[in-house]
mmCIF file of C-alpha atoms in Angstrom:
data_model
loop_
_atom_site.group_PDB
_atom_site.id
_atom_site.type_symbol
_atom_site.label_atom_id
_atom_site.label_comp_id
_atom_site.label_asym_id
_atom_site.label_seq_id
_atom_site.Cartn_x
_atom_site.Cartn_y
_atom_site.Cartn_z
ATOM 1 C CA MET A 1 81.513 -42.303 -44.013
ATOM 2 C CA GLU A 2 83.582 -39.135 -43.506
ATOM 3 C CA LEU A 3 85.818 -39.126 -40.518
ATOM 4 C CA PRO A 4 86.857 -36.029 -38.501
ATOM 5 C CA GLU A 5 89.751 -33.994 -39.921
ATOM 6 C CA LYS A 6 91.961 -34.589 -37.046
ATOM 7 C CA LEU A 7 91.855 -38.338 -37.496
ATOM 8 C CA LEU A 8 92.267 -38.206 -41.110
ATOM 9 C CA LYS A 9 95.379 -35.917 -41.070
ATOM 10 C CA VAL A 10 96.954 -38.683 -39.166
ATOM 11 C CA VAL A 11 95.844 -41.383 -41.372
ATOM 12 C CA LYS A 12 97.269 -39.220 -44.327
ATOM 13 C CA GLN A 13 100.575 -39.005 -42.388
ATOM 14 C CA PHE A 14 100.832 -42.464 -41.868
ATOM 15 C CA SER A 15 99.832 -43.518 -45.291
ATOM 16 C CA ARG A 16 102.978 -41.557 -46.808
ATOM 17 C CA LEU A 17 105.085 -44.332 -44.762
ATOM 18 C CA PRO A 18 106.501 -47.519 -47.184
ATOM 19 C CA GLY A 19 104.179 -50.367 -46.763
ATOM 20 C CA VAL A 20 101.515 -48.680 -45.105
ATOM 21 C CA GLY A 21 98.356 -48.623 -46.934
ATOM 22 C CA GLU A 22 95.014 -46.373 -46.042
ATOM 23 C CA LYS A 23 93.526 -49.243 -44.307
ATOM 24 C CA THR A 24 96.776 -50.111 -42.105
ATOM 25 C CA ALA A 25 96.819 -46.199 -41.482
ATOM 26 C CA LEU A 26 93.506 -45.891 -40.196
ATOM 27 C CA ARG A 27 93.957 -49.117 -38.019
ATOM 28 C CA GLN A 28 97.033 -47.585 -36.603
ATOM 29 C CA THR A 29 95.217 -44.189 -36.006
ATOM 30 C CA LEU A 30 92.358 -45.687 -34.145
ATOM 31 C CA ILE A 31 94.796 -47.547 -31.869
ATOM 32 C CA MET A 32 96.654 -44.244 -31.125
ATOM 33 C CA THR A 33 93.123 -42.551 -30.350
ATOM 34 C CA LYS A 34 93.302 -44.659 -27.215
ATOM 35 C CA TRP A 35 96.726 -43.303 -26.115
ATOM 36 C CA ASN A 36 96.961 -40.804 -23.557
ATOM 37 C CA LYS A 37 98.164 -37.268 -24.319
ATOM 38 C CA GLU A 38 101.737 -37.734 -22.900
ATOM 39 C CA ASP A 39 102.114 -40.821 -25.261
ATOM 40 C CA LEU A 40 100.931 -38.946 -28.313
ATOM 41 C CA VAL A 41 103.269 -35.966 -27.566
ATOM 42 C CA ALA A 42 106.157 -38.187 -26.924
ATOM 43 C CA PHE A 43 105.550 -39.866 -30.425
ATOM 44 C CA ALA A 44 105.218 -36.201 -32.050
ATOM 45 C CA GLU A 45 108.347 -34.720 -30.354
ATOM 46 C CA ALA A 46 110.641 -37.913 -31.546
ATOM 47 C CA VAL A 47 109.313 -37.467 -35.238
ATOM 48 C CA LYS A 48 110.064 -33.689 -35.111
ATOM 49 C CA ASN A 49 113.419 -34.275 -33.883
ATOM 50 C CA LEU A 50 114.000 -36.402 -36.570
ATOM 51 C CA SER A 51 114.980 -33.101 -38.479
ATOM 52 C CA GLU A 52 117.783 -32.306 -36.231
ATOM 53 C CA LEU A 53 119.485 -35.437 -36.891
ATOM 54 C CA ASN A 54 123.070 -34.847 -37.994
ATOM 55 C CA HIS A 55 125.610 -36.689 -40.500
ATOM 56 C CA CYS A 56 128.805 -37.750 -38.924
ATOM 57 C CA SER A 57 131.446 -35.424 -40.130
ATOM 58 C CA LYS A 58 133.762 -38.164 -41.321
ATOM 59 C CA CYS A 59 131.746 -41.120 -42.738
ATOM 60 C CA GLY A 60 128.336 -39.601 -43.139
ATOM 61 C CA MET A 61 126.236 -41.948 -41.053
ATOM 62 C CA TYR A 62 123.492 -40.364 -38.891
ATOM 63 C CA CYS A 63 124.510 -39.290 -35.478
ATOM 64 C CA ASP A 64 123.395 -37.093 -32.488
ATOM 65 C CA ASP A 65 126.493 -34.889 -32.277
ATOM 66 C CA GLN A 66 129.570 -34.427 -34.466
ATOM 67 C CA LEU A 67 130.720 -38.024 -34.929
ATOM 68 C CA CYS A 68 128.668 -41.245 -35.176
ATOM 69 C CA LYS A 69 129.230 -44.206 -32.892
ATOM 70 C CA ILE A 70 131.221 -46.234 -35.364
ATOM 71 C CA CYS A 71 133.669 -43.458 -35.934
ATOM 72 C CA LEU A 72 134.076 -43.017 -31.975
ATOM 73 C CA ASP A 73 134.428 -46.736 -31.596
ATOM 74 C CA TYR A 74 137.994 -47.041 -29.998
ATOM 75 C CA HIS A 75 138.414 -50.445 -31.343
ATOM 76 C CA ARG A 76 137.956 -49.016 -34.797
ATOM 77 C CA VAL A 77 139.542 -45.617 -34.435
ATOM 78 C CA ASN A 78 143.071 -46.896 -35.909
ATOM 79 C CA ALA A 79 141.469 -49.358 -38.794
ATOM 80 C CA LYS A 80 143.226 -48.952 -41.806
ATOM 81 C CA THR A 81 140.231 -50.397 -43.848
ATOM 82 C CA ILE A 82 137.348 -47.898 -45.192
ATOM 83 C CA CYS A 83 134.166 -49.739 -46.689
ATOM 84 C CA VAL A 84 132.629 -47.331 -49.234
ATOM 85 C CA VAL A 85 128.803 -47.630 -49.479
ATOM 86 C CA GLU A 86 125.966 -45.885 -51.346
ATOM 87 C CA SER A 87 123.569 -45.318 -48.723
ATOM 88 C CA VAL A 88 122.961 -45.277 -44.734
ATOM 89 C CA THR A 89 120.866 -48.628 -45.320
ATOM 90 C CA ASP A 90 123.905 -50.503 -47.106
ATOM 91 C CA CYS A 91 125.963 -49.421 -44.157
ATOM 92 C CA LEU A 92 123.416 -50.949 -41.726
ATOM 93 C CA ALA A 93 123.037 -54.052 -43.681
ATOM 94 C CA ILE A 94 127.051 -54.705 -43.565
ATOM 95 C CA GLU A 95 126.914 -53.858 -39.736
ATOM 96 C CA ARG A 96 124.282 -56.446 -39.264
ATOM 97 C CA SER A 97 126.103 -59.019 -40.978
ATOM 98 C CA GLY A 98 128.686 -58.235 -37.919
ATOM 99 C CA ASN A 99 131.831 -59.438 -39.598
ATOM 100 C CA PHE A 100 133.280 -56.009 -40.606
ATOM 101 C CA ARG A 101 135.252 -54.147 -37.978
ATOM 102 C CA GLY A 102 136.626 -50.992 -39.968
ATOM 103 C CA LYS A 103 135.433 -47.890 -40.925
ATOM 104 C CA PHE A 104 132.685 -46.617 -43.184
ATOM 105 C CA HIS A 105 132.303 -43.912 -45.787
ATOM 106 C CA ILE A 106 129.018 -43.190 -47.246
ATOM 107 C CA LEU A 107 128.854 -41.681 -50.758
ATOM 108 C CA PHE A 108 125.033 -40.983 -50.871
ATOM 109 C CA GLY A 109 124.660 -42.152 -54.233
ATOM 110 C CA VAL A 110 126.725 -43.490 -57.447
ATOM 111 C CA LEU A 111 127.738 -41.388 -60.510
ATOM 112 C CA ASN A 112 124.914 -40.989 -62.834
ATOM 113 C CA PRO A 113 125.588 -38.637 -65.725
ATOM 114 C CA LEU A 114 121.929 -39.067 -66.990
ATOM 115 C CA LEU A 115 120.599 -37.659 -63.514
ATOM 116 C CA GLY A 116 123.367 -34.911 -63.452
ATOM 117 C CA ILE A 117 125.036 -36.931 -60.340
ATOM 118 C CA GLY A 118 128.698 -36.175 -61.196
ATOM 119 C CA PRO A 119 131.631 -36.423 -58.548
ATOM 120 C CA ASP A 120 131.036 -33.142 -56.722
ATOM 121 C CA GLU A 121 127.509 -34.362 -55.825
ATOM 122 C CA LEU A 122 128.994 -37.455 -54.240
ATOM 123 C CA LYS A 123 131.236 -37.581 -50.838
ATOM 124 C CA LEU A 124 134.189 -38.482 -53.072
ATOM 125 C CA ASP A 125 136.604 -35.603 -52.144
ATOM 126 C CA THR A 126 136.178 -36.455 -48.458
ATOM 127 C CA LEU A 127 136.931 -39.973 -49.036
ATOM 128 C CA ILE A 128 140.357 -39.090 -51.063
ATOM 129 C CA ASN A 129 140.955 -36.949 -48.038
ATOM 130 C CA ARG A 130 140.248 -39.072 -45.493
ATOM 131 C CA VAL A 131 142.498 -42.079 -47.111
ATOM 132 C CA SER A 132 145.698 -39.796 -46.712
ATOM 133 C CA ASN A 133 144.614 -38.159 -43.283
ATOM 134 C CA GLU A 134 143.808 -41.375 -41.542
ATOM 135 C CA GLU A 135 146.370 -43.481 -43.186
ATOM 136 C CA ILE A 136 144.128 -45.938 -44.837
ATOM 137 C CA GLU A 137 145.531 -48.856 -46.741
ATOM 138 C CA GLU A 138 142.811 -50.794 -48.054
ATOM 139 C CA LEU A 139 139.494 -49.612 -49.644
ATOM 140 C CA ILE A 140 136.482 -52.180 -50.063
ATOM 141 C CA LEU A 141 133.955 -50.868 -52.318
ATOM 142 C CA ALA A 142 130.394 -52.325 -51.288
ATOM 143 C CA VAL A 143 128.852 -50.297 -54.014
ATOM 144 C CA ASN A 144 125.863 -52.268 -55.725
ATOM 145 C CA PRO A 145 126.275 -53.996 -59.080
ATOM 146 C CA SER A 146 124.945 -51.724 -61.679
ATOM 147 C CA VAL A 147 126.450 -49.772 -64.481
ATOM 148 C CA GLU A 148 126.595 -46.271 -62.507
ATOM 149 C CA GLY A 149 128.126 -48.520 -59.612
ATOM 150 C CA ASP A 150 130.794 -50.006 -61.891
ATOM 151 C CA ALA A 151 131.764 -46.382 -62.982
ATOM 152 C CA THR A 152 131.767 -44.893 -59.662
ATOM 153 C CA CYS A 153 134.156 -47.933 -58.414
ATOM 154 C CA ALA A 154 136.481 -47.501 -61.555
ATOM 155 C CA TYR A 155 136.474 -43.328 -60.845
ATOM 156 C CA ILE A 156 137.475 -44.203 -57.033
ATOM 157 C CA LYS A 157 140.114 -46.502 -57.996
ATOM 158 C CA GLN A 158 141.587 -44.010 -60.430
ATOM 159 C CA SER A 159 141.271 -41.263 -58.165
ATOM 160 C CA LEU A 160 143.630 -42.653 -55.328
ATOM 161 C CA PRO A 161 147.304 -43.267 -55.145
ATOM 162 C CA SER A 162 148.585 -46.665 -56.551
ATOM 163 C CA HIS A 163 149.702 -48.006 -53.115
ATOM 164 C CA ILE A 164 146.166 -48.293 -51.839
ATOM 165 C CA ASN A 165 144.523 -51.756 -52.263
ATOM 166 C CA VAL A 166 141.008 -50.966 -53.789
ATOM 167 C CA ASP A 167 138.717 -54.286 -53.505
ATOM 168 C CA ARG A 168 135.125 -54.581 -54.724
ATOM 169 C CA ILE A 169 133.066 -57.009 -52.732
ATOM 170 C CA GLY A 170 132.120 -60.376 -54.381
ATOM 171 C CA PHE A 171 129.195 -61.117 -56.432
ATOM 172 C CA GLY A 172 127.595 -64.261 -57.000
ATOM 173 C CA ILE A 173 124.987 -66.855 -55.756
ATOM 174 C CA PRO A 174 123.395 -65.686 -52.760
ATOM 175 C CA MET A 175 123.330 -68.193 -49.592
ATOM 176 C CA GLY A 176 120.594 -70.596 -49.756
ATOM 177 C CA GLY A 177 119.947 -69.365 -53.456
ATOM 178 C CA SER A 178 119.282 -71.921 -55.989
ATOM 179 C CA LEU A 179 120.997 -71.775 -59.319
ATOM 180 C CA GLU A 180 117.504 -72.849 -60.820
ATOM 181 C CA PHE A 181 116.000 -69.456 -60.075
ATOM 182 C CA VAL A 182 119.039 -67.063 -60.127
ATOM 183 C CA ASP A 183 119.137 -64.603 -63.264
ATOM 184 C CA SER A 184 121.498 -65.497 -65.746
ATOM 185 C CA LEU A 185 123.566 -62.154 -65.044
ATOM 186 C CA THR A 186 124.260 -63.238 -61.468
ATOM 187 C CA ILE A 187 125.283 -66.935 -62.988
ATOM 188 C CA THR A 188 127.501 -65.089 -65.261
ATOM 189 C CA LYS A 189 129.480 -63.017 -62.339
ATOM 190 C CA ALA A 190 129.285 -66.368 -60.318
ATOM 191 C CA LEU A 191 131.155 -68.381 -62.895
ATOM 192 C CA GLU A 192 133.571 -65.228 -63.467
ATOM 193 C CA ASN A 193 134.201 -65.260 -59.810
ATOM 194 C CA ARG A 194 134.958 -68.971 -59.290
ATOM 195 C CA ARG A 195 137.319 -69.971 -56.484
ATOM 196 C CA HIS A 196 139.838 -72.477 -56.578
ATOM 197 C CA LEU A 197 139.397 -75.347 -53.878
ATOM 198 C CA MET B 1 125.383 -51.423 -34.251
ATOM 199 C CA GLU B 2 124.172 -48.702 -32.037
ATOM 200 C CA LEU B 3 122.130 -45.856 -33.864
ATOM 201 C CA PRO B 4 121.900 -42.248 -32.567
ATOM 202 C CA GLU B 5 119.183 -41.695 -30.194
ATOM 203 C CA LYS B 6 117.016 -39.339 -32.061
ATOM 204 C CA LEU B 7 116.658 -42.463 -34.671
ATOM 205 C CA LEU B 8 116.012 -44.974 -32.034
ATOM 206 C CA LYS B 9 113.399 -42.774 -30.297
ATOM 207 C CA VAL B 10 111.260 -42.739 -33.344
ATOM 208 C CA VAL B 11 112.040 -46.448 -33.995
ATOM 209 C CA LYS B 12 110.516 -46.872 -30.440
ATOM 210 C CA GLN B 13 107.501 -45.067 -31.170
ATOM 211 C CA PHE B 14 106.696 -46.948 -34.418
ATOM 212 C CA SER B 15 107.178 -50.222 -32.786
ATOM 213 C CA ARG B 16 104.389 -49.676 -30.484
ATOM 214 C CA LEU B 17 101.963 -49.606 -33.361
ATOM 215 C CA PRO B 18 100.068 -52.882 -34.188
ATOM 216 C CA GLY B 19 101.697 -54.928 -36.989
ATOM 217 C CA VAL B 20 104.674 -52.843 -36.731
ATOM 218 C CA GLY B 21 108.137 -54.837 -35.660
ATOM 219 C CA GLU B 22 111.470 -53.381 -35.119
ATOM 220 C CA LYS B 23 112.488 -53.742 -38.615
ATOM 221 C CA THR B 24 109.767 -52.259 -40.351
ATOM 222 C CA ALA B 25 110.172 -49.217 -37.536
ATOM 223 C CA LEU B 26 113.521 -48.861 -38.678
ATOM 224 C CA ARG B 27 112.751 -48.858 -42.395
ATOM 225 C CA GLN B 28 109.848 -46.062 -41.848
ATOM 226 C CA THR B 29 111.999 -44.069 -39.704
ATOM 227 C CA LEU B 30 114.950 -44.268 -42.486
ATOM 228 C CA ILE B 31 112.814 -42.952 -45.103
ATOM 229 C CA MET B 32 111.544 -40.398 -42.797
ATOM 230 C CA THR B 33 115.224 -39.160 -42.500
ATOM 231 C CA LYS B 34 114.906 -38.031 -45.964
ATOM 232 C CA TRP B 35 111.728 -35.882 -45.677
ATOM 233 C CA ASN B 36 112.214 -32.136 -45.060
ATOM 234 C CA LYS B 37 111.506 -30.208 -41.862
ATOM 235 C CA GLU B 38 107.984 -29.286 -42.808
ATOM 236 C CA ASP B 39 106.738 -32.652 -43.482
ATOM 237 C CA LEU B 40 108.287 -33.835 -40.273
ATOM 238 C CA VAL B 41 106.279 -30.927 -38.385
ATOM 239 C CA ALA B 42 102.970 -31.587 -39.821
ATOM 240 C CA PHE B 43 103.439 -35.224 -39.005
ATOM 241 C CA ALA B 44 104.022 -34.353 -35.282
ATOM 242 C CA GLU B 45 101.370 -31.745 -35.079
ATOM 243 C CA ALA B 46 98.695 -34.379 -36.823
ATOM 244 C CA VAL B 47 99.729 -36.968 -34.127
ATOM 245 C CA LYS B 48 99.584 -34.416 -31.152
ATOM 246 C CA ASN B 49 96.350 -33.119 -32.183
ATOM 247 C CA LEU B 50 94.745 -36.474 -32.011
ATOM 248 C CA SER B 51 94.410 -35.954 -28.142
ATOM 249 C CA GLU B 52 92.103 -33.326 -28.749
ATOM 250 C CA LEU B 53 89.561 -35.331 -30.694
ATOM 251 C CA ASN B 54 86.139 -35.186 -29.349
ATOM 252 C CA HIS B 55 83.698 -37.846 -28.699
ATOM 253 C CA CYS B 56 80.067 -36.723 -30.546
ATOM 254 C CA SER B 57 77.951 -35.792 -27.644
ATOM 255 C CA LYS B 58 75.113 -37.857 -29.133
ATOM 256 C CA CYS B 59 76.393 -41.284 -30.415
ATOM 257 C CA GLY B 60 80.041 -41.263 -29.057
ATOM 258 C CA MET B 61 81.745 -41.370 -32.250
ATOM 259 C CA TYR B 62 84.841 -39.275 -32.909
ATOM 260 C CA CYS B 63 84.094 -36.018 -34.224
ATOM 261 C CA ASP B 64 86.086 -32.584 -34.665
ATOM 262 C CA ASP B 65 83.673 -30.445 -32.737
ATOM 263 C CA GLN B 66 80.334 -31.294 -30.937
ATOM 264 C CA LEU B 67 78.538 -33.776 -33.184
ATOM 265 C CA CYS B 68 80.032 -36.162 -35.539
ATOM 266 C CA LYS B 69 79.369 -35.940 -39.312
ATOM 267 C CA ILE B 70 76.823 -38.891 -38.995
ATOM 268 C CA CYS B 71 74.546 -37.378 -36.519
ATOM 269 C CA LEU B 72 74.875 -33.837 -38.652
ATOM 270 C CA ASP B 73 73.662 -35.459 -41.764
ATOM 271 C CA TYR B 74 70.618 -34.147 -42.789
ATOM 272 C CA HIS B 75 69.356 -37.434 -44.438
ATOM 273 C CA ARG B 76 69.632 -39.076 -41.187
ATOM 274 C CA VAL B 77 68.366 -36.127 -38.607
ATOM 275 C CA ASN B 78 64.872 -37.872 -38.623
ATOM 276 C CA ALA B 79 65.895 -41.570 -38.935
ATOM 277 C CA LYS B 80 63.849 -43.649 -36.451
ATOM 278 C CA THR B 81 66.420 -46.574 -36.296
ATOM 279 C CA ILE B 82 69.546 -46.627 -34.009
ATOM 280 C CA CYS B 83 72.163 -49.345 -34.549
ATOM 281 C CA VAL B 84 73.815 -49.943 -31.247
ATOM 282 C CA VAL B 85 77.597 -51.132 -31.462
ATOM 283 C CA GLU B 86 80.334 -51.568 -28.899
ATOM 284 C CA SER B 87 83.189 -49.783 -30.533
ATOM 285 C CA VAL B 88 84.299 -46.775 -33.091
ATOM 286 C CA THR B 89 85.322 -49.487 -35.314
ATOM 287 C CA ASP B 90 82.363 -51.701 -35.075
ATOM 288 C CA CYS B 91 80.713 -48.381 -36.216
ATOM 289 C CA LEU B 92 82.998 -47.990 -38.897
ATOM 290 C CA ALA B 93 82.451 -51.342 -40.209
ATOM 291 C CA ILE B 94 79.001 -51.100 -40.531
ATOM 292 C CA GLU B 95 79.119 -47.775 -42.207
ATOM 293 C CA ARG B 96 81.810 -49.254 -44.909
ATOM 294 C CA SER B 97 79.084 -51.993 -45.753
ATOM 295 C CA GLY B 98 76.963 -48.655 -46.920
ATOM 296 C CA ASN B 99 73.575 -50.326 -46.277
ATOM 297 C CA PHE B 100 72.550 -48.765 -43.256
ATOM 298 C CA ARG B 101 71.031 -45.101 -43.221
ATOM 299 C CA GLY B 102 70.025 -44.832 -39.905
ATOM 300 C CA LYS B 103 71.857 -43.159 -36.518
ATOM 301 C CA PHE B 104 74.550 -44.906 -34.497
ATOM 302 C CA HIS B 105 74.867 -45.400 -30.866
ATOM 303 C CA ILE B 106 78.265 -46.483 -29.585
ATOM 304 C CA LEU B 107 78.412 -48.194 -26.104
ATOM 305 C CA PHE B 108 82.262 -48.362 -25.634
ATOM 306 C CA GLY B 109 82.072 -51.859 -24.268
ATOM 307 C CA VAL B 110 79.718 -54.499 -23.291
ATOM 308 C CA LEU B 111 78.550 -55.574 -19.644
ATOM 309 C CA ASN B 112 81.286 -57.660 -17.871
ATOM 310 C CA PRO B 113 80.854 -58.069 -14.295
ATOM 311 C CA LEU B 114 84.300 -60.161 -13.956
ATOM 312 C CA LEU B 115 86.201 -56.976 -15.080
ATOM 313 C CA GLY B 116 83.664 -54.594 -12.969
ATOM 314 C CA ILE B 117 82.167 -53.155 -16.203
ATOM 315 C CA GLY B 118 78.489 -52.539 -15.009
ATOM 316 C CA PRO B 119 75.944 -50.498 -16.880
ATOM 317 C CA ASP B 120 77.309 -47.500 -15.164
ATOM 318 C CA GLU B 121 80.513 -47.737 -17.238
ATOM 319 C CA LEU B 122 78.725 -47.988 -20.768
ATOM 320 C CA LYS B 123 76.771 -45.312 -22.452
ATOM 321 C CA LEU B 124 73.384 -47.056 -21.685
ATOM 322 C CA ASP B 125 71.689 -44.018 -19.924
ATOM 323 C CA THR B 126 72.213 -41.872 -22.820
ATOM 324 C CA LEU B 127 70.917 -44.409 -25.194
ATOM 325 C CA ILE B 128 67.641 -44.957 -23.240
ATOM 326 C CA ASN B 129 67.445 -40.868 -23.012
ATOM 327 C CA ARG B 130 67.958 -40.778 -26.929
ATOM 328 C CA VAL B 131 65.276 -43.331 -27.525
ATOM 329 C CA SER B 132 62.830 -41.105 -25.833
ATOM 330 C CA ASN B 133 64.006 -37.574 -27.228
ATOM 331 C CA GLU B 134 64.516 -38.582 -30.671
ATOM 332 C CA GLU B 135 61.277 -40.705 -31.111
ATOM 333 C CA ILE B 136 63.293 -43.740 -32.034
ATOM 334 C CA GLU B 137 61.264 -46.703 -32.989
ATOM 335 C CA GLU B 138 63.717 -49.391 -33.945
ATOM 336 C CA LEU B 139 66.810 -50.447 -32.271
ATOM 337 C CA ILE B 140 69.273 -52.949 -33.906
ATOM 338 C CA LEU B 141 71.702 -54.398 -31.782
ATOM 339 C CA ALA B 142 75.123 -55.141 -33.683
ATOM 340 C CA VAL B 143 76.896 -56.326 -30.455
ATOM 341 C CA ASN B 144 79.348 -58.963 -31.340
ATOM 342 C CA PRO B 145 78.190 -62.618 -30.462
ATOM 343 C CA SER B 146 79.637 -63.512 -26.654
ATOM 344 C CA VAL B 147 77.875 -64.135 -23.234
ATOM 345 C CA GLU B 148 78.936 -60.459 -22.209
ATOM 346 C CA GLY B 149 77.063 -59.350 -25.666
ATOM 347 C CA ASP B 150 74.158 -61.684 -25.012
ATOM 348 C CA ALA B 151 73.717 -60.361 -21.507
ATOM 349 C CA THR B 152 74.279 -56.506 -22.765
ATOM 350 C CA CYS B 153 71.412 -57.103 -25.518
ATOM 351 C CA ALA B 154 69.087 -58.427 -22.819
ATOM 352 C CA TYR B 155 69.680 -55.513 -20.333
ATOM 353 C CA ILE B 156 69.062 -53.280 -23.335
ATOM 354 C CA LYS B 157 65.889 -55.027 -24.230
ATOM 355 C CA GLN B 158 64.321 -55.148 -21.005
ATOM 356 C CA SER B 159 65.460 -51.045 -20.054
ATOM 357 C CA LEU B 160 63.307 -49.998 -23.074
ATOM 358 C CA PRO B 161 59.583 -49.396 -23.352
ATOM 359 C CA SER B 162 57.853 -52.410 -24.906
ATOM 360 C CA HIS B 163 56.696 -50.614 -27.911
ATOM 361 C CA ILE B 164 60.188 -50.168 -29.032
ATOM 362 C CA ASN B 165 61.342 -52.703 -31.771
ATOM 363 C CA VAL B 166 64.597 -54.343 -30.568
ATOM 364 C CA ASP B 167 66.467 -56.450 -33.235
ATOM 365 C CA ARG B 168 69.825 -58.182 -33.028
ATOM 366 C CA ILE B 169 71.944 -58.596 -36.007
ATOM 367 C CA GLY B 170 72.030 -62.128 -37.488
ATOM 368 C CA PHE B 171 74.328 -64.680 -36.939
ATOM 369 C CA GLY B 172 75.482 -67.527 -39.417
ATOM 370 C CA ILE B 173 77.780 -68.752 -42.198
ATOM 371 C CA PRO B 174 79.803 -65.461 -43.579
ATOM 372 C CA MET B 175 79.456 -64.932 -47.349
ATOM 373 C CA GLY B 176 82.176 -66.624 -48.960
ATOM 374 C CA GLY B 177 82.702 -68.901 -45.997
ATOM 375 C CA SER B 178 82.627 -72.488 -46.404
ATOM 376 C CA LEU B 179 80.617 -74.998 -44.060
ATOM 377 C CA GLU B 180 83.817 -77.161 -43.989
ATOM 378 C CA PHE B 181 85.689 -74.421 -42.281
ATOM 379 C CA VAL B 182 83.117 -72.961 -40.019
ATOM 380 C CA ASP B 183 83.169 -73.827 -36.260
ATOM 381 C CA SER B 184 80.369 -75.881 -34.920
ATOM 382 C CA LEU B 185 78.971 -72.972 -32.693
ATOM 383 C CA THR B 186 78.309 -70.789 -35.923
ATOM 384 C CA ILE B 187 76.742 -73.872 -37.692
ATOM 385 C CA THR B 188 74.299 -74.283 -34.581
ATOM 386 C CA LYS B 189 73.611 -70.464 -34.935
ATOM 387 C CA ALA B 190 73.183 -70.769 -38.853
ATOM 388 C CA LEU B 191 70.732 -73.825 -38.361
ATOM 389 C CA GLU B 192 68.740 -71.751 -35.625
ATOM 390 C CA ASN B 193 68.502 -68.861 -38.036
ATOM 391 C CA ARG B 194 67.424 -70.550 -41.092
ATOM 392 C CA ARG B 195 65.043 -68.775 -43.240
ATOM 393 C CA HIS B 196 62.141 -70.252 -45.142
ATOM 394 C CA LEU B 197 62.578 -69.701 -48.959
#
């Protein structure tokens, strides 16, 4: 049957989200028709305000004002380590692991000549400035393993003064993973990265 | 880590939807941060306009104006059958089955004395008016099987003139269902509702 336009518009908007099909979108919309006006306005306002979200002027993370909560954290202000990631979600994944207490720097992509993404499209110049301004001693490149990621890491390494310690995160068998089900490239990497006990 | 307030507000709103946990809500919100402002405003407006959704003055279905698309459908205007359902979602389920071409009437609940829901809380008077005004000959009660549903059906039956044909939808084993896994109440109903071949 044909539903009213006002309902269909919301269903269409929800369907644009990842993991939401038309059926789920309709279910969610029908639940929302039972909300009162204030709740609907609050939802709408929250979504609209997303467009005013800022990027931290230092690391590139999302923030309400000028600097993000990580860059403002007084335990980290004097950290000498920057973890370089491709995206906001990668930064969040590392924060969730809870073991890194240094600063972050988000590149917003990796070098990809085929797609026309060169060094100027990434936040590489600000990274190099930060390394000298904030007296950084160590860089951890938490860039995902791919040809483009490898190239980006090589570019960063050669752009920095040689006294800066540049590491890349380890690759190998994931925790809880089974050799039987892991692809051969990962196994090759895991063999390369073996550690003496 | 602590995320900016503007992001968290959207995550909180999405988490209120059925089937959306905090993790999914964060994923959806992060995708939305990449949308442009127009798209965010369109989403927000669609949600806000849900509060202006009307109920069809005849059957109670959601609609943009005065009457819903089912009541306006010229193939159904002269239908002599009304299918009575509890909720909008039940009406949609029957429409999806695609085999009913009559009118609908949504009760918005069932009689439930324990919760204080009497005949005045349901759309029962409008149903009785419609039966006489629209010269209805047949009522199909598609009310869910429960003590309250049974009571509601009995109430409707005795409120109507005796020449109106009042049926209730059939209960039994669902298509594709297996006797092995069906509860005994359903089996009892299916035995009662057996049909001569």
